Amino acid sequence: MRSKDTGLMQRIKDFCEGYYLEHNKSPSCICIGEEFGITRNTAYRYLVEMREKGMIDYENGSIHTEKTNKVNAEFSSAALVGSIPCGSPEEEFEEIEEIVQLPVSVFGKGDFYLLRASGESMIDVGIYDGDLLVIRKQSEAADGDIVVALTPDNTNTLKTIYFDKEKGEVILHPENKNMEDMRYPYCTVQGVLKSVIKDVEDIKKLRK
């Protein structure tokens, strides 16, 4: 095979990496050809020579490099369903705003949904109004878990949960020293807090 332009090879490699990171798949020879003003066959021949030089792995139309091999392409879908009160329990109006993709490498595997925090009852653990809360759907919780709880009066709230076995009560504890615990004979756990996604301005608040 006639030697190809090494500068173009590097540009093709850079393009393939960027394309993969954006689309989670390799560009086709047609796509590469359109990007660099060459024919599909020429793009193919470049990929073959790049493979022979060890610049890429190329097999069955799939192009991989050292950079793309480090990409974890596994995601979990999660619905962003509105806000959860972090103050007095209020009825939650669940309306899916959008479906987002959570990388498994960051959040782990599970059935998740996202809520926006509102109110100030959880500020002592760094949860502020407007924070995005990643909630793992589950019906059980342990003492000290932060949960989305449905109370007997059919309202829900985000609180730290404790179980008073002597009195047979569930304690929903606000993480705000100025607020009092809420006690119920029972409540329904709708999910457990997995992660908090916050604006950098809220991080600045924590430093004050």
Tab-separated table of C-alpha atoms in Angstrom:
chain	number	residue	atom	x	y	z
A	1	MET	CA	0.000	0.000	0.000
A	2	ARG	CA	1.258	3.465	-0.876
A	3	SER	CA	2.289	5.411	2.212
A	4	LYS	CA	-0.377	7.843	3.382
A	5	ASP	CA	-0.202	11.374	4.743
A	6	THR	CA	0.798	10.919	8.402
A	7	GLY	CA	-0.662	14.310	9.302
A	8	LEU	CA	-4.034	13.262	7.931
A	9	MET	CA	-3.775	9.990	9.805
A	10	GLN	CA	-3.433	11.855	13.084
A	11	ARG	CA	-6.370	14.105	12.220
A	12	ILE	CA	-8.501	11.076	11.387
A	13	LYS	CA	-7.535	9.471	14.679
A	14	ASP	CA	-8.434	12.649	16.601
A	15	PHE	CA	-11.739	12.854	14.740
A	16	CYS	CA	-12.579	9.205	15.464
A	17	GLU	CA	-11.879	9.688	19.179
A	18	GLY	CA	-14.001	12.827	19.390
A	19	TYR	CA	-16.810	11.192	17.434
A	20	TYR	CA	-16.796	8.155	19.712
A	21	LEU	CA	-16.869	10.266	22.873
A	22	GLU	CA	-19.837	12.241	21.548
A	23	HIS	CA	-21.856	9.471	19.896
A	24	ASN	CA	-20.660	6.352	21.721
A	25	LYS	CA	-19.864	4.669	18.427
A	26	SER	CA	-17.238	4.795	15.685
A	27	PRO	CA	-17.709	6.970	12.603
A	28	SER	CA	-18.279	5.176	9.319
A	29	CYS	CA	-15.896	5.443	6.378
A	30	ILE	CA	-18.516	7.617	4.676
A	31	CYS	CA	-18.568	9.937	7.687
A	32	ILE	CA	-14.764	10.151	7.748
A	33	GLY	CA	-14.688	10.788	4.022
A	34	GLU	CA	-17.179	13.639	4.308
A	35	GLU	CA	-15.221	15.163	7.184
A	36	PHE	CA	-11.905	15.226	5.301
A	37	GLY	CA	-13.047	15.527	1.691
A	38	ILE	CA	-11.889	12.056	0.621
A	39	THR	CA	-13.733	9.073	-0.801
A	40	ARG	CA	-15.122	6.237	1.278
A	41	ASN	CA	-12.548	3.837	-0.170
A	42	THR	CA	-9.694	6.227	0.601
A	43	ALA	CA	-10.935	6.583	4.175
A	44	TYR	CA	-10.987	2.800	4.469
A	45	ARG	CA	-7.437	2.492	3.160
A	46	TYR	CA	-6.274	5.102	5.660
A	47	LEU	CA	-7.867	3.163	8.508
A	48	VAL	CA	-6.196	-0.049	7.363
A	49	GLU	CA	-2.761	1.582	7.255
A	50	MET	CA	-3.361	3.272	10.616
A	51	ARG	CA	-4.130	-0.157	12.035
A	52	GLU	CA	-0.921	-1.561	10.535
A	53	LYS	CA	1.052	1.268	12.135
A	54	GLY	CA	-0.537	0.544	15.513
A	55	MET	CA	-2.343	3.876	15.684
A	56	ILE	CA	-5.796	2.294	16.039
A	57	ASP	CA	-7.596	-1.004	16.450
A	58	TYR	CA	-9.890	-1.445	13.465
A	59	GLU	CA	-12.151	-4.445	12.978
A	60	ASN	CA	-15.635	-4.883	11.509
A	61	GLY	CA	-16.107	-1.134	11.211
A	62	SER	CA	-15.245	-0.501	14.863
A	63	ILE	CA	-12.406	1.951	15.536
A	64	HIS	CA	-10.738	2.045	18.916
A	65	THR	CA	-7.748	3.833	20.375
A	66	GLU	CA	-6.132	3.916	23.794
A	67	LYS	CA	-8.418	6.828	24.681
A	68	THR	CA	-11.697	5.234	23.573
A	69	ASN	CA	-10.818	1.978	25.323
A	70	LYS	CA	-10.896	3.875	28.615
A	71	VAL	CA	-14.460	5.036	28.038
A	72	ASN	CA	-17.076	3.263	30.140
A	73	ALA	CA	-20.085	3.295	27.845
A	74	GLU	CA	-22.518	1.741	30.320
A	75	PHE	CA	-25.273	4.035	31.524
A	76	SER	CA	-28.459	3.827	33.590
A	77	SER	CA	-31.503	5.808	32.509
A	78	ALA	CA	-33.093	7.951	35.210
A	79	ALA	CA	-36.148	10.187	35.100
A	80	LEU	CA	-35.922	13.733	36.432
A	81	VAL	CA	-39.347	14.011	38.052
A	82	GLY	CA	-39.499	17.430	39.675
A	83	SER	CA	-38.883	18.521	43.254
A	84	ILE	CA	-38.990	16.951	46.692
A	85	PRO	CA	-39.673	19.157	49.688
A	86	CYS	CA	-36.934	19.461	52.291
A	87	GLY	CA	-39.082	21.273	54.813
A	88	SER	CA	-42.611	20.525	55.969
A	89	PRO	CA	-43.949	17.512	54.050
A	90	GLU	CA	-45.824	18.585	50.961
A	91	GLU	CA	-47.510	16.717	48.167
A	92	GLU	CA	-45.050	15.997	45.409
A	93	PHE	CA	-46.172	16.805	41.901
A	94	GLU	CA	-44.369	14.210	39.853
A	95	GLU	CA	-43.986	15.185	36.250
A	96	ILE	CA	-41.091	13.807	34.274
A	97	GLU	CA	-39.027	16.704	32.988
A	98	GLU	CA	-36.532	14.587	31.068
A	99	ILE	CA	-34.707	11.279	30.979
A	100	VAL	CA	-30.995	11.514	31.789
A	101	GLN	CA	-28.161	9.014	31.485
A	102	LEU	CA	-26.107	8.278	34.598
A	103	PRO	CA	-22.708	6.636	34.045
A	104	VAL	CA	-22.497	3.314	35.874
A	105	SER	CA	-18.831	3.994	36.637
A	106	VAL	CA	-19.894	6.960	38.821
A	107	PHE	CA	-23.297	5.999	40.251
A	108	GLY	CA	-23.219	2.217	40.086
A	109	LYS	CA	-25.986	-0.013	38.789
A	110	GLY	CA	-29.542	0.348	39.971
A	111	ASP	CA	-32.999	1.745	39.343
A	112	PHE	CA	-32.616	5.495	39.859
A	113	TYR	CA	-34.632	8.671	39.543
A	114	LEU	CA	-33.687	12.314	40.095
A	115	LEU	CA	-35.394	14.973	42.172
A	116	ARG	CA	-34.707	18.638	42.846
A	117	ALA	CA	-34.368	19.512	46.526
A	118	SER	CA	-36.380	22.404	47.910
A	119	GLY	CA	-36.345	23.950	51.344
A	120	GLU	CA	-33.727	24.092	54.084
A	121	SER	CA	-34.346	21.090	56.326
A	122	MET	CA	-31.287	19.168	55.093
A	123	ILE	CA	-28.703	21.969	54.951
A	124	ASP	CA	-26.650	20.566	57.831
A	125	VAL	CA	-25.652	17.658	55.575
A	126	GLY	CA	-25.000	19.962	52.630
A	127	ILE	CA	-28.278	19.533	50.723
A	128	TYR	CA	-29.493	22.905	49.490
A	129	ASP	CA	-32.485	24.181	47.575
A	130	GLY	CA	-32.087	23.299	43.904
A	131	ASP	CA	-29.617	20.445	44.341
A	132	LEU	CA	-30.215	17.406	42.145
A	133	LEU	CA	-30.729	14.262	44.195
A	134	VAL	CA	-29.983	10.855	42.739
A	135	ILE	CA	-32.409	8.443	44.402
A	136	ARG	CA	-32.135	4.661	44.264
A	137	LYS	CA	-35.619	3.131	44.146
A	138	GLN	CA	-36.067	0.764	47.080
A	139	SER	CA	-38.625	0.117	49.780
A	140	GLU	CA	-36.257	-0.651	52.654
A	141	ALA	CA	-33.835	1.571	54.550
A	142	ALA	CA	-31.489	1.363	57.506
A	143	ASP	CA	-31.137	3.698	60.472
A	144	GLY	CA	-29.399	6.868	59.303
A	145	ASP	CA	-30.268	6.568	55.603
A	146	ILE	CA	-31.514	9.699	53.869
A	147	VAL	CA	-34.745	8.658	52.219
A	148	VAL	CA	-37.689	9.843	50.205
A	149	ALA	CA	-40.532	8.925	52.563
A	150	LEU	CA	-44.277	8.847	51.996
A	151	THR	CA	-46.039	9.686	55.257
A	152	PRO	CA	-49.411	8.319	56.446
A	153	ASP	CA	-51.156	11.500	55.294
A	154	ASN	CA	-49.974	10.723	51.747
A	155	THR	CA	-47.299	13.406	51.527
A	156	ASN	CA	-43.618	12.883	50.891
A	157	THR	CA	-40.392	14.429	52.054
A	158	LEU	CA	-36.648	13.944	52.124
A	159	LYS	CA	-35.339	13.196	55.613
A	160	THR	CA	-32.938	11.014	57.554
A	161	ILE	CA	-34.836	7.993	58.817
A	162	TYR	CA	-34.581	6.309	62.224
A	163	PHE	CA	-36.651	3.560	63.769
A	164	ASP	CA	-37.782	3.800	67.411
A	165	LYS	CA	-38.495	0.140	68.148
A	166	GLU	CA	-39.543	0.773	71.744
A	167	LYS	CA	-42.321	3.167	70.743
A	168	GLY	CA	-43.008	1.518	67.404
A	169	GLU	CA	-42.463	4.756	65.533
A	170	VAL	CA	-40.611	5.954	62.494
A	171	ILE	CA	-38.614	9.149	62.985
A	172	LEU	CA	-38.045	11.453	60.020
A	173	HIS	CA	-35.190	13.659	61.135
A	174	PRO	CA	-34.519	17.016	59.453
A	175	GLU	CA	-30.819	17.785	59.188
A	176	ASN	CA	-31.359	21.322	60.433
A	177	LYS	CA	-30.734	22.130	64.094
A	178	ASN	CA	-33.650	24.577	64.075
A	179	MET	CA	-36.232	21.976	63.059
A	180	GLU	CA	-37.892	19.203	65.035
A	181	ASP	CA	-38.229	15.520	64.266
A	182	MET	CA	-41.403	14.159	62.735
A	183	ARG	CA	-42.754	10.901	64.208
A	184	TYR	CA	-45.194	8.509	62.572
A	185	PRO	CA	-46.486	5.020	63.345
A	186	TYR	CA	-45.270	4.058	59.891
A	187	CYS	CA	-44.187	5.495	56.570
A	188	THR	CA	-43.372	4.138	53.129
A	189	VAL	CA	-39.804	4.380	51.899
A	190	GLN	CA	-39.820	5.301	48.206
A	191	GLY	CA	-36.069	5.498	47.724
A	192	VAL	CA	-32.701	6.087	49.348
A	193	LEU	CA	-30.406	8.984	48.498
A	194	LYS	CA	-27.405	7.828	46.479
A	195	SER	CA	-25.713	11.073	45.416
A	196	VAL	CA	-26.139	14.841	45.438
A	197	ILE	CA	-25.308	16.899	42.345
A	198	LYS	CA	-24.858	20.520	43.289
A	199	ASP	CA	-23.957	23.876	41.845
A	200	VAL	CA	-20.498	25.204	42.710
A	201	GLU	CA	-22.149	28.158	44.478
A	202	ASP	CA	-23.565	25.735	47.035
A	203	ILE	CA	-20.097	24.335	47.631
A	204	LYS	CA	-18.958	27.861	48.440
A	205	LYS	CA	-21.781	28.106	51.012
A	206	LEU	CA	-20.432	25.030	52.788
A	207	ARG	CA	-17.088	26.766	53.290
A	208	LYS	CA	-18.578	29.738	55.112
